[in-house]
GROMACS .gro file of C-alpha atoms in nm:
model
  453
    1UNK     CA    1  11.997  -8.546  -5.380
    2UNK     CA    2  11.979  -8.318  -5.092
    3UNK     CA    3  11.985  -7.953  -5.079
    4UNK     CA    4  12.306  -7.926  -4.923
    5UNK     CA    5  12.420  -8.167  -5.171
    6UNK     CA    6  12.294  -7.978  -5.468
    7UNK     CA    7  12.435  -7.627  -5.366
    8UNK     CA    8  12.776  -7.797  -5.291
    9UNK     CA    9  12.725  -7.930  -5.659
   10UNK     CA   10  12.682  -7.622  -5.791
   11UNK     CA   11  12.943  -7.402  -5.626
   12UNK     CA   12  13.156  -7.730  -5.755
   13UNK     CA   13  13.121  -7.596  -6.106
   14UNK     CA   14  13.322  -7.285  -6.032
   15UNK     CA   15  13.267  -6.925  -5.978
   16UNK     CA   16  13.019  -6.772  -6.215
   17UNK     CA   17  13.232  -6.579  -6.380
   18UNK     CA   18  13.434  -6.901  -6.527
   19UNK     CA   19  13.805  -6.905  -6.563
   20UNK     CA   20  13.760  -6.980  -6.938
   21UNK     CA   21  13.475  -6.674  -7.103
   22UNK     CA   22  13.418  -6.922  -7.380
   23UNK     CA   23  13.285  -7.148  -7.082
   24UNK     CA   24  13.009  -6.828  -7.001
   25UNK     CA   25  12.944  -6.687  -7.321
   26UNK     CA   26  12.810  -6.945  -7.557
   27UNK     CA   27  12.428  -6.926  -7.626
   28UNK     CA   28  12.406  -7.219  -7.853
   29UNK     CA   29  12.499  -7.438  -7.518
   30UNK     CA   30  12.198  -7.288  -7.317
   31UNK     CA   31  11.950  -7.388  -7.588
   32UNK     CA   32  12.079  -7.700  -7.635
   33UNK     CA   33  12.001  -7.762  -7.285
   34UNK     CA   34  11.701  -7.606  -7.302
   35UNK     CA   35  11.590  -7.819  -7.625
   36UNK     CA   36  11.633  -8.111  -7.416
   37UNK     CA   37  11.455  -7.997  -7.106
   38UNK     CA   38  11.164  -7.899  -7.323
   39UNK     CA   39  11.202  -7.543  -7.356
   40UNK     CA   40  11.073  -7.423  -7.035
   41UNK     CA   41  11.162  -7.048  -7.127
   42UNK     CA   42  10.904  -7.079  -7.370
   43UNK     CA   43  10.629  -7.134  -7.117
   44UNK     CA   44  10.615  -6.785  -6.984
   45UNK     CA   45  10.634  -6.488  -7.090
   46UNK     CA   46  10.961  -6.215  -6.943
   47UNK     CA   47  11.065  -5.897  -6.885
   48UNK     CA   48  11.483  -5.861  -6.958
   49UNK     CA   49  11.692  -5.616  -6.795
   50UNK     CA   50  12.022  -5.579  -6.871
   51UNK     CA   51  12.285  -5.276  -6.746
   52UNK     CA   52  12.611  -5.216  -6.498
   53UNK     CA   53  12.403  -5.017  -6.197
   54UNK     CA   54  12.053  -5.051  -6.056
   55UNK     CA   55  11.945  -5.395  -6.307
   56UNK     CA   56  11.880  -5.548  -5.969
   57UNK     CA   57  11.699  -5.283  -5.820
   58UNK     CA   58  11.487  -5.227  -6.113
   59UNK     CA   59  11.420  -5.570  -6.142
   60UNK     CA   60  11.320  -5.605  -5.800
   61UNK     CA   61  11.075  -5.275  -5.806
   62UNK     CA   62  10.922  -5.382  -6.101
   63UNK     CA   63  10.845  -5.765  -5.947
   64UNK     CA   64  10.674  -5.600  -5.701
   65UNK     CA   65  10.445  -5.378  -5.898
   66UNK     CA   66  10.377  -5.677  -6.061
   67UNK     CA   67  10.272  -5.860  -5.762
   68UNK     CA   68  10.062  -5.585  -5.681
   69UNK     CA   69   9.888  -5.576  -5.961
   70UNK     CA   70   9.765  -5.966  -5.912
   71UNK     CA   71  10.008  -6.120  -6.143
   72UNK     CA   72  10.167  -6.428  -6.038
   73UNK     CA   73  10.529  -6.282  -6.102
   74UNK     CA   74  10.879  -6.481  -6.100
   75UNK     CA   75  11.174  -6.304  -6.017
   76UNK     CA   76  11.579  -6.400  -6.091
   77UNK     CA   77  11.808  -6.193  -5.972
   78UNK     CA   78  12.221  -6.263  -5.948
   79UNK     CA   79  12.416  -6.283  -5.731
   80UNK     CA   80  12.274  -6.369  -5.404
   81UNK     CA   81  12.377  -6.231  -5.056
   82UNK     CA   82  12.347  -6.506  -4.806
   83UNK     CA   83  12.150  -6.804  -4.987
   84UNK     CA   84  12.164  -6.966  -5.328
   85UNK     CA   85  11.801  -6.974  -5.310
   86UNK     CA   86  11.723  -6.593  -5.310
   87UNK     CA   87  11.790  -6.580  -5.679
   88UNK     CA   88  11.465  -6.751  -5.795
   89UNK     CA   89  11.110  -6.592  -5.630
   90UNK     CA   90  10.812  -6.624  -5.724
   91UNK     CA   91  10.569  -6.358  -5.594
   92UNK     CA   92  10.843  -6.257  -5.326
   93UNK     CA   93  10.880  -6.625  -5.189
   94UNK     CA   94  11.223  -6.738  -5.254
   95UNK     CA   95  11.235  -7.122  -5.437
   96UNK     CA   96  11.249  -7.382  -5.142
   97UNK     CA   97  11.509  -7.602  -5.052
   98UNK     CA   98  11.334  -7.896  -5.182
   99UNK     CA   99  11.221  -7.775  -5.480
  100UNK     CA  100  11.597  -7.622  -5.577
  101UNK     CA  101  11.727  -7.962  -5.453
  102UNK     CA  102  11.479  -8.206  -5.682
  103UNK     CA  103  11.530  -7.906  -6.034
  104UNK     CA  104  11.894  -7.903  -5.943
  105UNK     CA  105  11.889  -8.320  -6.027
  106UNK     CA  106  11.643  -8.276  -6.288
  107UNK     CA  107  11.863  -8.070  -6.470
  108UNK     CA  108  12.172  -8.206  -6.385
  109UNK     CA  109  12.106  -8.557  -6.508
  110UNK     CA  110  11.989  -8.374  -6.849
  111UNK     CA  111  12.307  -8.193  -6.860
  112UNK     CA  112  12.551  -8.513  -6.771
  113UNK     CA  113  12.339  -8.699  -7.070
  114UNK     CA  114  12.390  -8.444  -7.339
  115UNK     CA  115  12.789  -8.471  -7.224
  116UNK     CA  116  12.767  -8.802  -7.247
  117UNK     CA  117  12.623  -8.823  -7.640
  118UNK     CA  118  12.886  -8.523  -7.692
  119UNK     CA  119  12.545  -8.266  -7.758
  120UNK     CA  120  12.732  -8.019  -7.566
  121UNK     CA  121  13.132  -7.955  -7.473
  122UNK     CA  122  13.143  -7.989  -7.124
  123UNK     CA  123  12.886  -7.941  -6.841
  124UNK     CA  124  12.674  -7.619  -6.780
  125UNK     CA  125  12.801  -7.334  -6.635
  126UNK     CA  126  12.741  -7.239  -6.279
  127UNK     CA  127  12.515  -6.944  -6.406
  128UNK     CA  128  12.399  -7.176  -6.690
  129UNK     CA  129  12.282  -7.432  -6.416
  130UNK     CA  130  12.119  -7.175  -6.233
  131UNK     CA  131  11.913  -7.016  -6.477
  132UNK     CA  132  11.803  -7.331  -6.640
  133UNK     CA  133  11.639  -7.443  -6.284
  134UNK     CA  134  11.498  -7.080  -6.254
  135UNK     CA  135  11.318  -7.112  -6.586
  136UNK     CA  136  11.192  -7.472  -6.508
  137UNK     CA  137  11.054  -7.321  -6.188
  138UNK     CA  138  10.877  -7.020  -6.350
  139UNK     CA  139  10.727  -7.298  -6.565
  140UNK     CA  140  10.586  -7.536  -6.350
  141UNK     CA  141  10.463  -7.215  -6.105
  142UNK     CA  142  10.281  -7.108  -6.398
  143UNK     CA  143  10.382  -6.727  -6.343
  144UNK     CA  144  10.240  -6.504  -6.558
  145UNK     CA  145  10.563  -6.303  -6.584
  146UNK     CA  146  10.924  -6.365  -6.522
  147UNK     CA  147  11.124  -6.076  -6.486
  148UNK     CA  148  11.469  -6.146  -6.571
  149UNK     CA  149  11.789  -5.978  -6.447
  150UNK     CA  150  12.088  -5.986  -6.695
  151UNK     CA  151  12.371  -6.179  -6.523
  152UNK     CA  152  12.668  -6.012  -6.732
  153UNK     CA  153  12.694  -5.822  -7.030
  154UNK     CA  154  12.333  -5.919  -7.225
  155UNK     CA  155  12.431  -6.031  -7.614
  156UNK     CA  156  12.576  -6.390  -7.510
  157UNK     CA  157  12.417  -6.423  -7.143
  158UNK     CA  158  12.240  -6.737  -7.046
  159UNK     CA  159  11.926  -6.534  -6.988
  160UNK     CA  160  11.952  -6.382  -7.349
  161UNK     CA  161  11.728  -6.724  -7.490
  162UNK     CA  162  11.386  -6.581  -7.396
  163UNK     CA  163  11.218  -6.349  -7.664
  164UNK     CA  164  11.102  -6.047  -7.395
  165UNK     CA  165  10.773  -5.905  -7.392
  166UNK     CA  166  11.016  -5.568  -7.315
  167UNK     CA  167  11.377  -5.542  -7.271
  168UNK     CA  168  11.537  -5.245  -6.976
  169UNK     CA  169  11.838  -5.097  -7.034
  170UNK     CA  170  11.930  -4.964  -6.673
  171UNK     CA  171  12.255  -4.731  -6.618
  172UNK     CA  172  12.599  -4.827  -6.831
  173UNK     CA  173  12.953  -4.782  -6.695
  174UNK     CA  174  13.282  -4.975  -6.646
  175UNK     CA  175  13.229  -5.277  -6.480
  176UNK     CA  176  13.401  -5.624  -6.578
  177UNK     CA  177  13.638  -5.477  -6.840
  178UNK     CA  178  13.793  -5.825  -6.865
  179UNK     CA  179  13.476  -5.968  -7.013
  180UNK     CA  180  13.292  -5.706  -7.176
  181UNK     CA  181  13.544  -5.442  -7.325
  182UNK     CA  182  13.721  -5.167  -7.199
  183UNK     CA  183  13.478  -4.873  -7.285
  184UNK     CA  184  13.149  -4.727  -7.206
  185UNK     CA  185  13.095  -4.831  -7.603
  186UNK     CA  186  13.214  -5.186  -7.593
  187UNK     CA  187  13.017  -5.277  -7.261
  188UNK     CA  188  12.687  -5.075  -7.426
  189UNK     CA  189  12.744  -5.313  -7.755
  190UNK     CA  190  12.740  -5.612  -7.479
  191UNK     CA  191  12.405  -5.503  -7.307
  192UNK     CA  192  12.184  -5.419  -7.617
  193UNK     CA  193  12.194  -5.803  -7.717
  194UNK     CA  194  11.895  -5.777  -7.542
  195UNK     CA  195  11.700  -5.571  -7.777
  196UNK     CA  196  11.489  -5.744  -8.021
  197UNK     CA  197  11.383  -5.686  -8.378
  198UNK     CA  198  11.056  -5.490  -8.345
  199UNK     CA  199  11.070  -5.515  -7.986
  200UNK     CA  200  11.021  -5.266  -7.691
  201UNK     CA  201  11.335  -5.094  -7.529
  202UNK     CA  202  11.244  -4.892  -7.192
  203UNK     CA  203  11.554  -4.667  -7.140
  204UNK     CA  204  11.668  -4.350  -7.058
  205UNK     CA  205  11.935  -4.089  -7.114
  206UNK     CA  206  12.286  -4.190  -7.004
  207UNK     CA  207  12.669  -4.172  -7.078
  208UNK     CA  208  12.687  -4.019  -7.464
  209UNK     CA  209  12.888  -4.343  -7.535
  210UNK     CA  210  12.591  -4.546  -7.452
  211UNK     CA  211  12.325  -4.330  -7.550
  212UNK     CA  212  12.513  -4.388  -7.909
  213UNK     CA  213  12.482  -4.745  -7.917
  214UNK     CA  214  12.160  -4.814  -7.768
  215UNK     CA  215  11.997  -4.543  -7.985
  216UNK     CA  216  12.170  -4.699  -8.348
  217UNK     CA  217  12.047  -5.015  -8.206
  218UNK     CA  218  11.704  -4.933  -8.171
  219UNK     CA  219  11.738  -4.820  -8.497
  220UNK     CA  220  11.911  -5.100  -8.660
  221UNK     CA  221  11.659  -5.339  -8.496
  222UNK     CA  222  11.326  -5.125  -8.626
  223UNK     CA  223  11.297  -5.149  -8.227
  224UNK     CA  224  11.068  -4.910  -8.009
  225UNK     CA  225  11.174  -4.698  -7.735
  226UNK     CA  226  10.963  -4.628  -7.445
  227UNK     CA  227  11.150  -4.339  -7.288
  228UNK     CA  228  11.140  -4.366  -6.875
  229UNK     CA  229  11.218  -3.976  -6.821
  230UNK     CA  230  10.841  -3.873  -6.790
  231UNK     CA  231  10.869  -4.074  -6.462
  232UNK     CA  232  11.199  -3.909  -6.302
  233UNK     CA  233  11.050  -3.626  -6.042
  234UNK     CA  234  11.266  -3.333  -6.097
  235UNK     CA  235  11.540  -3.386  -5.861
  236UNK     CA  236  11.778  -3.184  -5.813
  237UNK     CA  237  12.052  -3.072  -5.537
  238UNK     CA  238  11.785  -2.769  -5.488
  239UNK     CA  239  11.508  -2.969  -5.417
  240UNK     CA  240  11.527  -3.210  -5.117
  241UNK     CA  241  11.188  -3.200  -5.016
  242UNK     CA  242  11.106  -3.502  -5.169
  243UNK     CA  243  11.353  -3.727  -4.940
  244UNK     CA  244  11.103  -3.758  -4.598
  245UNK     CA  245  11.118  -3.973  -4.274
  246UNK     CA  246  10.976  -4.249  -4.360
  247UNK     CA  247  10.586  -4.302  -4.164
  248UNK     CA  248  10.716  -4.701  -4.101
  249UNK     CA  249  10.844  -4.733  -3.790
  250UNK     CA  250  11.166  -4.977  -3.846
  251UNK     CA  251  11.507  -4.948  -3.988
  252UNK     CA  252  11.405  -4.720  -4.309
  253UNK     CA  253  11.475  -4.375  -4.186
  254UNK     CA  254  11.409  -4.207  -4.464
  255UNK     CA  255  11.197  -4.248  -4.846
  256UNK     CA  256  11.166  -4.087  -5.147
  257UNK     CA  257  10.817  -3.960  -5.206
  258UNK     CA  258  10.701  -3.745  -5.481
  259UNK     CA  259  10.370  -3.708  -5.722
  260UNK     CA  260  10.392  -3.847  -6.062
  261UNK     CA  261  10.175  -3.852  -6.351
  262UNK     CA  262  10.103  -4.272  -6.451
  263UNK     CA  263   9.866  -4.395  -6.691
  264UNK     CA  264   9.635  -4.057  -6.706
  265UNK     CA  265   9.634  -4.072  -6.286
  266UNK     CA  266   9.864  -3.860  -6.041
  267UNK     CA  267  10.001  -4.121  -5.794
  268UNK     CA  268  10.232  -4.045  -5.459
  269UNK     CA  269  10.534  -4.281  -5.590
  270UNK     CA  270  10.730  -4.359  -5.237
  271UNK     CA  271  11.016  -4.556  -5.286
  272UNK     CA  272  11.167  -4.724  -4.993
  273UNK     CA  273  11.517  -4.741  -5.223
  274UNK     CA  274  11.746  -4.477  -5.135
  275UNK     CA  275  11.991  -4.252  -5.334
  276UNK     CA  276  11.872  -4.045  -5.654
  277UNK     CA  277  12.041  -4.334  -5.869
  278UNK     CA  278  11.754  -4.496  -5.784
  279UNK     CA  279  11.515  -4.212  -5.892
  280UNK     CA  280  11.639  -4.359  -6.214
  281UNK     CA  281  11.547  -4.735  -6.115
  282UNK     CA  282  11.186  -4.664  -5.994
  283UNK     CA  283  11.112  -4.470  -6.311
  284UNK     CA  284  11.274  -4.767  -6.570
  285UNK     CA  285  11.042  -5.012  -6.349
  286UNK     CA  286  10.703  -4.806  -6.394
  287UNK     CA  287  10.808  -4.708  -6.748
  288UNK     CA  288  10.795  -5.061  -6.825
  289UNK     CA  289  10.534  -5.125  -6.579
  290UNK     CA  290  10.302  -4.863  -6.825
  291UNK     CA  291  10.493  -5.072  -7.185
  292UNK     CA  292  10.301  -5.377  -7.022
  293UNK     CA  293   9.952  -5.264  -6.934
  294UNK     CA  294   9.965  -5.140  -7.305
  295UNK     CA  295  10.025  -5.479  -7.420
  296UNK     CA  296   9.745  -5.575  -7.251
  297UNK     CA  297   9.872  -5.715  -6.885
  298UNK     CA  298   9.529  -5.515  -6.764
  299UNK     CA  299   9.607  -5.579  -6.374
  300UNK     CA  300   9.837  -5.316  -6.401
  301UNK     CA  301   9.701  -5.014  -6.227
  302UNK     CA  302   9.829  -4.646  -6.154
  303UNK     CA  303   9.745  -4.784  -5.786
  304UNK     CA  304   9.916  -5.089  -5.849
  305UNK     CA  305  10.230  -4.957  -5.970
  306UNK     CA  306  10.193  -4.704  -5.653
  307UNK     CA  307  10.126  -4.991  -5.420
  308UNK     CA  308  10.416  -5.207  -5.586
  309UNK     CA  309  10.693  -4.936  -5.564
  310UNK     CA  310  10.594  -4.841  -5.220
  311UNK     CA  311  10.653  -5.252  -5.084
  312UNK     CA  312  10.993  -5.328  -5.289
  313UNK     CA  313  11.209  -5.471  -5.075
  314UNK     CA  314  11.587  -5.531  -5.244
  315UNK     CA  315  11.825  -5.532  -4.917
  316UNK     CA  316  12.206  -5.443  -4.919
  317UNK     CA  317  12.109  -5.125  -5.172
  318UNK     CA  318  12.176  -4.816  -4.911
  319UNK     CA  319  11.966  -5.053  -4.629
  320UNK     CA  320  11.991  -4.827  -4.302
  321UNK     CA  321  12.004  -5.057  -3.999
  322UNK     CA  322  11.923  -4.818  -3.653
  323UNK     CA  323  12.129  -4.810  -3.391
  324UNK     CA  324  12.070  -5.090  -3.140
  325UNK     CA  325  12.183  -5.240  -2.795
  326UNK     CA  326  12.577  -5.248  -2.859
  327UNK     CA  327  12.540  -5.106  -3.203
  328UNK     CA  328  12.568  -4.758  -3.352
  329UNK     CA  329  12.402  -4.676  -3.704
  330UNK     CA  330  12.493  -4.864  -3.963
  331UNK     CA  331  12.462  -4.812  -4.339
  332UNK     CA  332  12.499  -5.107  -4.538
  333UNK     CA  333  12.555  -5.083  -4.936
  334UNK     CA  334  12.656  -5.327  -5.213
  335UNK     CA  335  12.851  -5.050  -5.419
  336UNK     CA  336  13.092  -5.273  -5.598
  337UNK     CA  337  13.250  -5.024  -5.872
  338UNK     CA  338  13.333  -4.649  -5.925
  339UNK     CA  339  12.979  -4.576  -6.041
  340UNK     CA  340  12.787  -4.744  -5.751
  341UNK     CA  341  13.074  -4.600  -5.515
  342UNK     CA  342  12.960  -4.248  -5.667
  343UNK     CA  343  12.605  -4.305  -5.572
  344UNK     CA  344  12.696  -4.461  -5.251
  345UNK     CA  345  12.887  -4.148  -5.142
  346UNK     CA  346  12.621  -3.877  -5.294
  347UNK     CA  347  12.347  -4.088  -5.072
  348UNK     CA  348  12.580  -4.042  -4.775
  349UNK     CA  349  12.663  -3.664  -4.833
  350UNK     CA  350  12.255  -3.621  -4.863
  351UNK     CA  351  12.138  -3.807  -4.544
  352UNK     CA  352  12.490  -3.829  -4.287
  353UNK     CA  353  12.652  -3.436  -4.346
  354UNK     CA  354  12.869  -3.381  -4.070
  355UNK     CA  355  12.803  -3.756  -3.877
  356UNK     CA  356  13.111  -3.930  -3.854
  357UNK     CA  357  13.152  -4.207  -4.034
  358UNK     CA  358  13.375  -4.547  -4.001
  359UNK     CA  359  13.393  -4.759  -4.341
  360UNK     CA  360  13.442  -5.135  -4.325
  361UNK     CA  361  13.538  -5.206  -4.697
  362UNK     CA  362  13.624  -5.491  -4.859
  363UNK     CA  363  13.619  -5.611  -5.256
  364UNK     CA  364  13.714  -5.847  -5.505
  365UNK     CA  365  14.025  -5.843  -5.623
  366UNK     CA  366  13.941  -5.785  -5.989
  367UNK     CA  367  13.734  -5.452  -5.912
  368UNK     CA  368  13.856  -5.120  -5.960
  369UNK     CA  369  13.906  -5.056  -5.592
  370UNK     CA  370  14.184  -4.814  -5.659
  371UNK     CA  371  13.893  -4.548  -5.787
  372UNK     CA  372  13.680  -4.663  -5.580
  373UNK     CA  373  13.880  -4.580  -5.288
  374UNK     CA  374  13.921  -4.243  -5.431
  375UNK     CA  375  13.609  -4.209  -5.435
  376UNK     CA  376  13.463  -4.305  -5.071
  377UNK     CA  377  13.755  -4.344  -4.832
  378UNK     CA  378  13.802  -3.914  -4.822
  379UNK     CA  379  13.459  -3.932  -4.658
  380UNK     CA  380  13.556  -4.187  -4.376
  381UNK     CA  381  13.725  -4.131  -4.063
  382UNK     CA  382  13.840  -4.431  -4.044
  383UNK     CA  383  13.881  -4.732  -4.295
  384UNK     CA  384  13.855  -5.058  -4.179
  385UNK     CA  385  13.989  -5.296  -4.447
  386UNK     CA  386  13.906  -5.652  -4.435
  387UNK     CA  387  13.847  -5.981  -4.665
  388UNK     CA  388  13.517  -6.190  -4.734
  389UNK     CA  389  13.555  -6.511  -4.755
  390UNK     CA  390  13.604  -6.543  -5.144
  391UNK     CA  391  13.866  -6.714  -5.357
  392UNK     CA  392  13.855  -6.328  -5.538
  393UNK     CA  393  13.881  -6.103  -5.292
  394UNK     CA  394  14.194  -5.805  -5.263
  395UNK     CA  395  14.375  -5.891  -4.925
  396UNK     CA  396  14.381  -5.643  -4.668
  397UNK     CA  397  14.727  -5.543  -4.824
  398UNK     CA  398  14.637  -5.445  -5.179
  399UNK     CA  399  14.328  -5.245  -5.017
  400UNK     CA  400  14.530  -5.036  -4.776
  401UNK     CA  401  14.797  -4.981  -5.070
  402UNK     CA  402  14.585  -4.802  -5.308
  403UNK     CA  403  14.395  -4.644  -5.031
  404UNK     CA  404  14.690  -4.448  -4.941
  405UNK     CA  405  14.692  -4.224  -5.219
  406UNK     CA  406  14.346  -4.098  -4.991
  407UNK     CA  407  14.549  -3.974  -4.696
  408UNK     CA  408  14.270  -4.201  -4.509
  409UNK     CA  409  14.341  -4.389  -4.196
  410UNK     CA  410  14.305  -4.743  -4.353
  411UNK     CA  411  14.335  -5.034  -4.066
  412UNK     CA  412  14.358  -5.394  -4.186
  413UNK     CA  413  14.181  -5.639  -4.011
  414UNK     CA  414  14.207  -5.990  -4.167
  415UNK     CA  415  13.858  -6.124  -4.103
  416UNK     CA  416  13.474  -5.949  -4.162
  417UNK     CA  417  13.387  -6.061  -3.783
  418UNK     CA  418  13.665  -5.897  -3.628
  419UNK     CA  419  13.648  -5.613  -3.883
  420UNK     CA  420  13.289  -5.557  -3.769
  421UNK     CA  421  13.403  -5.564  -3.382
  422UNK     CA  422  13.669  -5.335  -3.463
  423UNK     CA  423  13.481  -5.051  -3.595
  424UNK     CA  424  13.187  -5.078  -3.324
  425UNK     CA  425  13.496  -5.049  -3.086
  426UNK     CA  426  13.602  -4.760  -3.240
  427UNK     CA  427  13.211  -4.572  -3.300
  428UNK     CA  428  13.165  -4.255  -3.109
  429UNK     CA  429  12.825  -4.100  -3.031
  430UNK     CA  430  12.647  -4.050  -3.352
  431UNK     CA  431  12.904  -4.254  -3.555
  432UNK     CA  432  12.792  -4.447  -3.844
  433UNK     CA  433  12.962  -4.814  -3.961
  434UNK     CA  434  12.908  -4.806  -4.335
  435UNK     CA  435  12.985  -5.134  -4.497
  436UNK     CA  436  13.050  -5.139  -4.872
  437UNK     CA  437  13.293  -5.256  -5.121
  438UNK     CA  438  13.152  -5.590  -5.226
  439UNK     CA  439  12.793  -5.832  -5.248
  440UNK     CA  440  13.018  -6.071  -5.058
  441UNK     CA  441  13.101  -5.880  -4.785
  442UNK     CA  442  12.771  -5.749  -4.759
  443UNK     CA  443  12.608  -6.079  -4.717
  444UNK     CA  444  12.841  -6.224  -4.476
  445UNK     CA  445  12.819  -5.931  -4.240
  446UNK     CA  446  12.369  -5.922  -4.279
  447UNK     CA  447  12.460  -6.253  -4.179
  448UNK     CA  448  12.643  -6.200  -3.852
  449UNK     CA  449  12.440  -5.957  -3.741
  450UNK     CA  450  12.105  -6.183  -3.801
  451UNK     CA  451  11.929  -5.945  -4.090
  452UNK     CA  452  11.702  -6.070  -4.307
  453UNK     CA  453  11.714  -6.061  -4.645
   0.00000   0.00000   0.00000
């Protein structure tokens, strides 16, 4: 089977978040599969991290301390900006096309068997699929540590088969209400799945609703909690010394750099992620980063975790792109509910006061764009609403009705290419395009305008 063959396969099976939940959340399907595959989640040991905002970019920070401290370190990560492929890394290298292509058949002829014999309902789930080819990857790349990003939710995820060396728990809020329940509370009880009996839980203070159920089920489990505040600097509207130019010529106009006391050293912790939401992220990743050097993963260094925070790389999360021939300053940001549009627009207030700034938002339909266009569109001159090309997205009609409410001045423009000429035709001196609203859209435009991911 070719590559192009196999990714065609697997968008066959359906969006990941399938029509039918009973289709997503079944756990007794993933090991089933994984029985007959040979258990490849059993091969290596994994890091879980489950959570509504900054799972991704926690995941990603902590990979790379890992990598910096020697270890050969897998990485999966959902869902992907531009290629199917940037979901499964090992050591920052994303899985080739050849070896997706040949796991993609390997596990596809186990799935179509245990059909067959009627060992399982119906065939694997998109997300299913994927992470069963992730885990047979980590396996045969002998990594010494996956680190595992929650797709949805945590109790009944496909990820939720491994027993973690530690489980995260990154920020809670409202996010696919339709799935998970339509509280803080309900969509907490989701993510904790991922604690285990006796096991190690690196967390810190959140919503009260959350902090309720992840604290009772630390408790209930006889779990322990590794508390991550020792590694927030103390941040606060009154103290912006710590965000600096950054010394790397490029894109990154400004870091985050502050001291911090790690494993009895003080370390300059630099973090190239942006936003004080991801103060948060940085200090979940070295707080479990410290959980495993405990447990005896000795690589791990108060250098190493300074090294590995300082090369993180997780683009679409506030990624700055500098003006350039044709091009004003752009600002480009996956904030996909009210919560990440609340960090998206206290980034912006810190680093763009008084800059105008054009927005080029689009979003999936089942989103709550309504406050999230409360939320950001007051800060935007100008709104350009447009559509990525996804079977989910909210037409350029539903955006610019419940943008209204904003009193911005909300243009539809059908297509992300012409959305993206639109609002460089419109960009004034020291305008900045800020594109936001949805992964999707994201991707597509780093696409068009040739950045790497």
């Amino acid at each position: 089977m070719s590559y192009q063959t196999a990714v065609a396969s697997m968008f066959a099976l359906g969006h990941e978040l399938a029509q039918t939940p009973s289709h997503k959340f079944d756990l007794a399907h993933m090991r089933v599969l994984l029985q007959a595959m040979g258990h490849p989640e059993r091969r290596f040991p994994s890091v879980l991290i489950a959570g509504t905002n900054g799972k991704g970019s926690t995941a990603a920070t902590l990979a790379s301390i890992l990598q910096a401290s020697g270890l050969n370190t897998g990485l999966y990560t959902s869902p992907h900006l531009v290629k199917i492929n940037e979901r499964i890394r090992v050591n920052g290298q994303e899985i080739s096309n050849e070896d997706f292509a040949e796991l993609h058949a390997e596990v596809d002829r186990v799935a179509e068997g245990l059909v067959k014999k009627n060992e399982l309902p119906w065939h694997p789930s998109f997300f299913e699929m994927m992470t069963a080819i992730a885990f047979e990857h980590f396996a045969r790349e002998k990594v010494d540590l996956a680190v595992l990003e929650v797709g949805m939710g945590g109790r009944l995820d496909a990820t939720n088969v491994v027993e973690p060396r530690v489980s995260v728990i990154t920020d809670i809020s409202l996010d696919h209400q339709k799935y998970l329940g339509d509280t803080v509370g309900e969509i907490a009880r989701e993510k904790v799945g991922i604690i285990r009996a006796g096991g190690a839980v690196v967390t810190l203070p959140q919503q009260p609703e959350a902090n309720d159920v992840i604290g009772n089920t630390i408790l209930e489990q006889g779990a322990r909690a590794v508390n991550a505040v020792p590694y927030v600097p103390p941040v606060s509207p009154g103290s912006p010394e710590y965000l600096v130019p950054s010394a790397e010529t490029g894109d990154r106009s400004h870091v985050y750099r502050y001291p911090l006391q790690v494993l009895g050293e003080q370390i300059l912790v630099e973090t190239p992620l942006v936003g004080r939401h991801q103060l948060r992220n940085a200090a979940l990743a070295i707080a479990a980063a410290v959980e495993l050097n405990q447990q005896g993963f000795a690589g791990i260094t108060a250098k190493s975790i300074e090294r590995g925070v300082r090369e993180t790389r997780w683009p679409g999360r506030f990624q700055v792109r500098a003006a350039r021939a044709g091009w004003p300053e752009m600002v480009i940001d996956v904030a996909h509910n009210p919560a990440g549009a609340w960090a998206l627009r206290a980034a912006l207030s810190e680093q763009y006061e008084g800059r105008p700034l054009i927005f080029v938002f689009g979003a999936m339909r089942d989103k709550a764009i309504s406050e999230m266009a409360e939320i950001l569109f007051p800060l935007a001159d100008r709104v350009i609403a447009t559509r990525p090309q996804n079977p989910r997205a909210a037409s350029t009609e539903e955006i610019q009705q419940v943008g209204t409410r904003t009193g911005a001045e909300i243009e539809p423009v059908e297509d992300v290419k012409h959305a993206m000429e639109r609002a460089r035709g419109l960009a004034g001196a020291g305008t900045v395009i800020v594109i936001t609203g949805s992964i999707y859209l994201v991707g597509e435009v780093m696409q068009m305008i040739g950045e790497e991911v």
